[in-house]
Coordinates of C-alpha atoms in Angstrom, one line a residue:
M1222 CA 11.3 10.8 -39.4
A1223 CA 7.8 9.3 -39.2
N1224 CA 6.8 7.9 -35.8
S1225 CA 6.9 4.2 -35.2
L1226 CA 3.7 2.3 -35.8
Y1227 CA 2.3 0.6 -32.8
T1228 CA -0.7 -1.6 -32.0
A1229 CA -3.1 -1.5 -29.1
A1230 CA -1.6 -4.7 -27.8
E1231 CA 1.9 -3.2 -27.9
V1232 CA 0.8 -0.1 -26.0
V1233 CA -0.8 -2.3 -23.3
K1234 CA 2.3 -4.5 -23.1
L1235 CA 4.6 -1.5 -22.7
G1236 CA 2.4 0.3 -20.2
S1237 CA 2.1 -2.9 -18.1
A1238 CA 5.9 -3.3 -18.0
L1239 CA 6.3 0.3 -16.9
L1240 CA 3.6 0.2 -14.4
T1241 CA 5.3 -2.2 -11.9
A1242 CA 8.9 -1.2 -12.6
D1243 CA 9.1 1.0 -9.5
L1244 CA 6.1 0.1 -7.4
V1245 CA 7.9 -0.9 -4.2
L1246 CA 5.9 0.6 -1.3
A1247 CA 2.6 0.1 -3.1
A1248 CA 3.5 -3.6 -3.6
S1249 CA 4.2 -4.2 0.1
I1250 CA 0.7 -3.3 1.6
N1251 CA -2.8 -4.8 1.6
R1252 CA -4.9 -4.5 -1.6
D1253 CA -7.5 -7.1 -0.8
Y1254 CA -10.5 -4.8 -0.8
E1255 CA -10.3 -3.0 -4.2
D1256 CA -12.5 -5.5 -6.0
N1257 CA -15.3 -4.4 -3.7
Y1258 CA -15.6 -1.0 -5.4
G1259 CA -18.0 -0.3 -8.3
G1260 CA -21.1 -2.1 -9.3
G1261 CA -23.4 0.3 -7.4
H1262 CA -21.3 0.2 -4.2
G1263 CA -19.9 3.7 -4.6
T1264 CA -16.4 4.9 -3.8
T1265 CA -16.4 3.8 -0.1
V1266 CA -16.1 0.2 1.1
N1267 CA -17.1 -0.5 4.7
V1268 CA -15.1 -3.5 5.9
R1269 CA -16.8 -5.5 8.6
V1270 CA -14.9 -6.3 11.8
P1271 CA -16.4 -9.4 13.4
A1272 CA -17.7 -9.2 16.9
V1273 CA -15.5 -10.6 19.7
L1274 CA -16.9 -12.7 22.5
K1275 CA -15.7 -14.0 25.8
A1276 CA -16.7 -17.5 26.8
K1277 CA -18.6 -17.8 30.0
K1278 CA -18.9 -20.7 32.4
R1279 CA -21.2 -21.9 35.1
D1280 CA -21.0 -24.5 37.9
L1281 CA -22.6 -27.9 37.2
T1282 CA -24.1 -27.7 40.7
N1283 CA -27.7 -26.9 41.5
S1284 CA -28.3 -23.6 43.2
A1285 CA -29.2 -23.8 46.8
T1286 CA -31.9 -21.2 46.2
T1287 CA -33.5 -22.4 43.0
G1288 CA -32.5 -26.0 43.0
Q1289 CA -31.5 -25.6 39.4
L1290 CA -28.4 -24.8 37.4
S1291 CA -27.8 -21.1 37.0
A1292 CA -29.2 -19.4 33.9
F1293 CA -27.1 -18.8 30.8
V1294 CA -25.9 -15.2 30.4
V1295 CA -26.6 -13.9 27.0
S1296 CA -23.8 -11.8 25.2
A1297 CA -24.4 -9.1 22.6
L1298 CA -22.9 -9.4 19.1
N1299 CA -21.5 -6.0 18.4
E1300 CA -19.9 -5.7 15.0
T1301 CA -18.0 -2.6 13.8
T1302 CA -16.8 -1.4 10.4
F1303 CA -14.0 0.7 9.0
A1304 CA -14.3 2.7 5.8
I1305 CA -11.8 2.5 2.9
E1306 CA -12.4 5.2 0.4
L1307 CA -11.3 5.9 -3.2
D1308 CA -10.7 9.6 -2.9
S1309 CA -8.2 10.5 -5.6
N1310 CA -8.1 10.6 -9.5
P1311 CA -4.5 10.7 -10.5
Y1312 CA -4.1 11.4 -14.2
Q1313 CA -1.7 12.7 -16.9
K1314 CA -2.8 14.1 -20.2
V1315 CA -0.7 15.4 -23.0
A1316 CA -1.7 16.9 -26.4
L1317 CA 0.1 16.5 -29.8
N1318 CA -0.9 18.6 -32.8
Q1319 CA -0.7 17.3 -36.3
R1320 CA 2.8 18.8 -36.9
E1321 CA 4.2 17.3 -33.7
R1322 CA 2.6 14.0 -34.5
T1323 CA 4.0 13.9 -38.0
F1324 CA 7.4 15.4 -37.7
D1325 CA 8.5 15.3 -34.0
L1326 CA 7.2 12.0 -32.7
E1327 CA 9.5 9.0 -33.4
N1328 CA 8.2 6.5 -30.9
F1329 CA 4.9 7.0 -29.1
G1330 CA 5.7 4.4 -26.4
E1331 CA 9.0 5.9 -25.5
Q1332 CA 8.2 9.6 -25.9
V1333 CA 4.6 9.8 -24.7
L1334 CA 3.3 6.7 -22.9
A1335 CA 6.5 5.9 -20.9
P1336 CA 6.7 9.4 -19.2
Q1337 CA 2.9 9.3 -18.5
V1338 CA 3.0 5.9 -16.9
A1339 CA 6.1 6.8 -14.9
S1340 CA 4.4 9.9 -13.5
M1341 CA 1.5 7.7 -12.4
V1342 CA 3.8 5.3 -10.7
E1343 CA 5.4 8.2 -8.9
E1344 CA 2.0 9.4 -7.7
I1345 CA 0.9 6.0 -6.4
E1346 CA 4.2 5.5 -4.6
D1347 CA 4.1 9.0 -3.2
S1348 CA 0.6 8.6 -1.9
V1349 CA 1.7 5.5 0.0
A1350 CA 4.8 7.3 1.3
T1351 CA 2.6 10.2 2.5
E1352 CA 0.5 7.8 4.5
F1353 CA 3.6 6.3 6.0
L1354 CA 5.0 9.7 7.0
A1355 CA 1.7 10.7 8.5
L1356 CA 2.4 8.3 11.3
P1357 CA 3.5 10.1 14.5
E1358 CA 7.2 9.8 15.2
T1359 CA 7.6 7.1 17.8
N1360 CA 10.6 7.2 20.1
S1361 CA 8.8 6.7 23.4
L1362 CA 8.8 2.9 23.3
T1363 CA 11.2 1.1 25.6
L1364 CA 13.7 0.8 22.8
G1365 CA 16.9 2.3 24.2
A1366 CA 18.9 4.5 21.8
Y1367 CA 19.2 3.6 18.2
S1368 CA 22.7 2.2 17.5
P1369 CA 24.1 2.7 14.0
T1370 CA 26.6 -0.1 14.7
N1371 CA 23.8 -2.5 15.9
P1372 CA 20.5 -1.4 14.2
T1373 CA 19.0 -4.8 14.7
L1374 CA 18.3 -4.0 18.3
T1375 CA 15.7 -1.4 17.2
F1376 CA 14.1 -3.9 14.8
S1377 CA 13.7 -6.6 17.5
A1378 CA 12.2 -4.0 20.0
I1379 CA 9.6 -2.8 17.5
R1380 CA 8.8 -6.4 16.5
K1381 CA 8.0 -7.1 20.1
A1382 CA 5.8 -4.1 20.3
L1383 CA 3.8 -5.1 17.2
R1384 CA 3.6 -8.7 18.3
D1385 CA 2.3 -7.5 21.7
N1386 CA -0.3 -5.5 19.8
G1387 CA -1.5 -8.8 18.3
M1388 CA 0.1 -8.5 14.8
P1389 CA 0.9 -11.9 13.1
M1390 CA 4.5 -13.1 12.8
T1391 CA 4.2 -13.1 9.0
G1392 CA 3.7 -10.0 6.9
L1393 CA 5.9 -7.7 9.0
R1394 CA 7.7 -5.1 6.8
A1395 CA 10.2 -2.3 7.3
A1396 CA 10.7 0.5 4.9
V1397 CA 14.2 1.8 5.6
G1398 CA 15.7 5.2 4.7
T1399 CA 19.0 5.4 2.8
K1400 CA 21.1 6.5 5.8
V1401 CA 19.7 3.6 8.0
W1402 CA 20.3 1.2 5.1
K1403 CA 23.9 2.3 5.0
D1404 CA 24.2 1.7 8.7
M1405 CA 22.8 -1.8 8.2
V1406 CA 25.3 -2.5 5.4
D1407 CA 28.2 -1.1 7.4
A1408 CA 27.2 -3.1 10.5
K1409 CA 27.1 -6.2 8.3
V1410 CA 23.5 -6.9 9.3
F1411 CA 23.2 -9.0 6.1
S1412 CA 25.9 -10.4 3.9
D1413 CA 24.0 -10.5 0.6
L1414 CA 21.2 -8.6 -1.1
G1415 CA 18.7 -10.5 -3.2
A1416 CA 15.2 -10.3 -4.4
N1417 CA 12.5 -11.2 -1.9
A1418 CA 11.5 -14.7 -2.7
T1419 CA 7.9 -14.2 -1.4
N1420 CA 7.4 -10.9 -3.1
P1421 CA 9.6 -10.3 -6.1
A1422 CA 8.0 -6.8 -6.6
V1423 CA 10.0 -5.7 -3.5
P1424 CA 13.6 -5.5 -4.6
T1425 CA 16.7 -6.0 -2.4
S1426 CA 14.8 -7.0 0.7
K1427 CA 16.2 -8.9 3.6
N1428 CA 14.9 -10.4 6.8
V1429 CA 16.2 -8.2 9.7
G1430 CA 14.9 -8.9 13.2
G1431 CA 11.8 -10.6 11.8
F1432 CA 11.0 -7.9 9.3
D1433 CA 11.1 -8.0 5.6
A1434 CA 13.3 -4.9 5.2
F1435 CA 13.9 -2.9 2.1
E1436 CA 15.5 0.5 1.2
T1437 CA 13.5 3.4 -0.1
N1438 CA 14.3 7.1 -0.8
R1439 CA 10.7 8.2 -0.4
I1440 CA 10.9 8.6 3.4
G1441 CA 13.6 10.5 5.4
E1442 CA 17.1 9.0 5.1
E1443 CA 17.1 8.4 8.9
D1444 CA 13.5 7.1 9.1
I1445 CA 12.3 3.5 9.5
V1446 CA 8.6 2.7 9.0
F1447 CA 7.8 -0.7 10.7
Y1448 CA 4.4 -2.1 9.7
H1449 CA 2.4 -5.2 9.1
R1450 CA 1.1 -5.7 5.5
D1451 CA -2.4 -5.1 6.7
A1452 CA -1.6 -1.8 8.5
F1453 CA -2.1 0.1 5.2
T1454 CA -4.6 -0.6 2.4
L1455 CA -4.2 0.6 -1.1
A1456 CA -7.0 0.5 -3.8
V1457 CA -6.2 1.2 -7.4
R1458 CA -9.2 0.9 -9.8
S1459 CA -9.2 1.8 -13.5
P1460 CA -12.2 3.9 -14.6
E1461 CA -14.8 2.5 -17.0
A1462 CA -13.8 3.3 -20.6
P1463 CA -16.1 5.7 -22.5
A1464 CA -18.6 4.0 -24.7
D1465 CA -17.9 6.0 -27.8
G1466 CA -16.3 9.1 -29.3
I1467 CA -12.7 8.1 -28.7
V1468 CA -10.0 6.7 -30.9
F1469 CA -8.6 4.1 -28.5
A1470 CA -9.1 3.0 -24.9
A1471 CA -7.4 0.2 -23.0
S1472 CA -6.5 -0.9 -19.5
L1473 CA -2.8 -1.2 -18.7
S1474 CA -2.7 -3.9 -16.0
A1475 CA 0.1 -5.7 -14.3
N1476 CA 0.3 -7.5 -10.9
G1477 CA -3.2 -6.2 -10.1
F1478 CA -2.3 -2.6 -10.7
S1479 CA -4.5 -1.0 -13.4
L1480 CA -4.4 2.3 -15.3
Q1481 CA -6.7 3.5 -18.1
H1482 CA -5.2 4.8 -21.3
I1483 CA -7.3 6.8 -23.8
Q1484 CA -6.2 8.4 -27.0
D1485 CA -8.5 10.9 -28.7
Y1486 CA -8.5 13.2 -31.7
D1487 CA -10.1 16.6 -32.1
S1488 CA -10.7 17.1 -35.9
S1489 CA -11.6 20.8 -35.5
I1490 CA -8.0 21.7 -34.6
G1491 CA -6.1 18.6 -35.7
Q1492 CA -5.0 17.6 -32.2
H1493 CA -4.3 14.2 -30.7
T1494 CA -4.5 13.7 -26.9
S1495 CA -3.2 10.9 -24.7
L1496 CA -4.7 10.4 -21.2
V1497 CA -3.6 8.0 -18.5
Q1498 CA -5.6 7.9 -15.3
T1499 CA -6.9 5.8 -12.4
F1500 CA -8.7 6.0 -9.1
T1501 CA -6.8 5.5 -5.9
G1502 CA -7.2 5.5 -2.1
V1503 CA -4.7 4.8 0.7
S1504 CA -5.8 4.1 4.3
Y1505 CA -4.0 3.4 7.6
L1506 CA -5.8 0.7 9.7
P1507 CA -4.8 0.4 13.4
A1508 CA -4.6 -3.1 14.9
R1509 CA -7.6 -4.3 16.8
K1510 CA -6.4 -6.0 19.9
I1511 CA -8.9 -8.2 21.8
D1512 CA -9.1 -7.4 25.5
R1513 CA -10.8 -10.2 27.5
S1514 CA -9.9 -9.0 31.0
G1515 CA -13.4 -7.7 31.8
A1516 CA -16.8 -9.4 31.9
E1517 CA -17.2 -9.0 28.2
A1518 CA -14.5 -9.0 25.4
T1519 CA -13.8 -5.7 23.9
I1520 CA -11.7 -4.4 20.9
V1521 CA -8.9 -1.9 21.7
E1522 CA -7.3 0.0 18.8
V1523 CA -3.5 -0.2 19.0
P1524 CA -0.8 0.7 16.5
S1525 CA -0.2 -1.6 13.6
A1526 CA 2.8 0.5 12.4
Y1527 CA 5.5 2.7 13.9
R1528 CA 7.7 5.4 12.4
I1529 CA 11.1 5.9 14.0
D1530 CA 13.4 8.8 13.3
T1531 CA 16.8 7.3 14.1
G1532 CA 18.4 10.7 14.0
T1533 CA 16.6 11.7 17.2
A1534 CA 16.8 8.3 18.8
A1535 CA 20.5 7.7 18.1
A1536 CA 23.0 7.0 20.9

């Protein structure tokens, strides 16, 4: 059976639908900086952290020594930066010879493009999960033991820790392992599961103890990763398409996620190739808490995310 005809537009439409079908962790973190890459700026973006200052004051009484108001004290503007780097080139390339293309391939989208895009989605999700799991296990906070029958206690304790670190009330997320999610269901922490109204890309999420909580099987079943949206930054940038020498090139884009798809043909051996690729980078960014207890304000790095292994913190 001859393979189904398809147009470039159909390939892009299919690839775009596949691209966001299972992007859960990747859809929950900061992606504000990826437009800064390219255009001669290289693969590293240095994000500026504004200086922090402490207001000073002086008495409105003339000095007995000088007969004048005391002089103004000048503060220094000390800005810092943190680097976010595109450091990975995930790709998936397959080859089809003329016989396979003619006799074995029935539907290019289903048999070739779908598995390729699915593998890229897996890679992007796994790269975020790897960054999550790189967080040190935190059971040293004043949490008390994790209770499977009342897991909300852990959520509220971690929320306090993040809020004390200066994290905003909005944007708090919790990626929950399958065993912990079962504990939450059995404990009737929530009575219904619905799509997150503010972020439809994150399925079956629910507000628990001030966190937008959702289940994932990409972390340990007894793990919970509590974080603010800005604790992790993901950049996904599609490469520039080759100028010539290819059969077809397109960008598969959906909800800001972009992959490049290239089809090529080698006439010397009669072989078609299909390549899907992108550039990615994931970074953890600690919170920067302002300390104004001294003569000058300073920035202190504190956690913007915590990973809890409830198996070792259980009652």
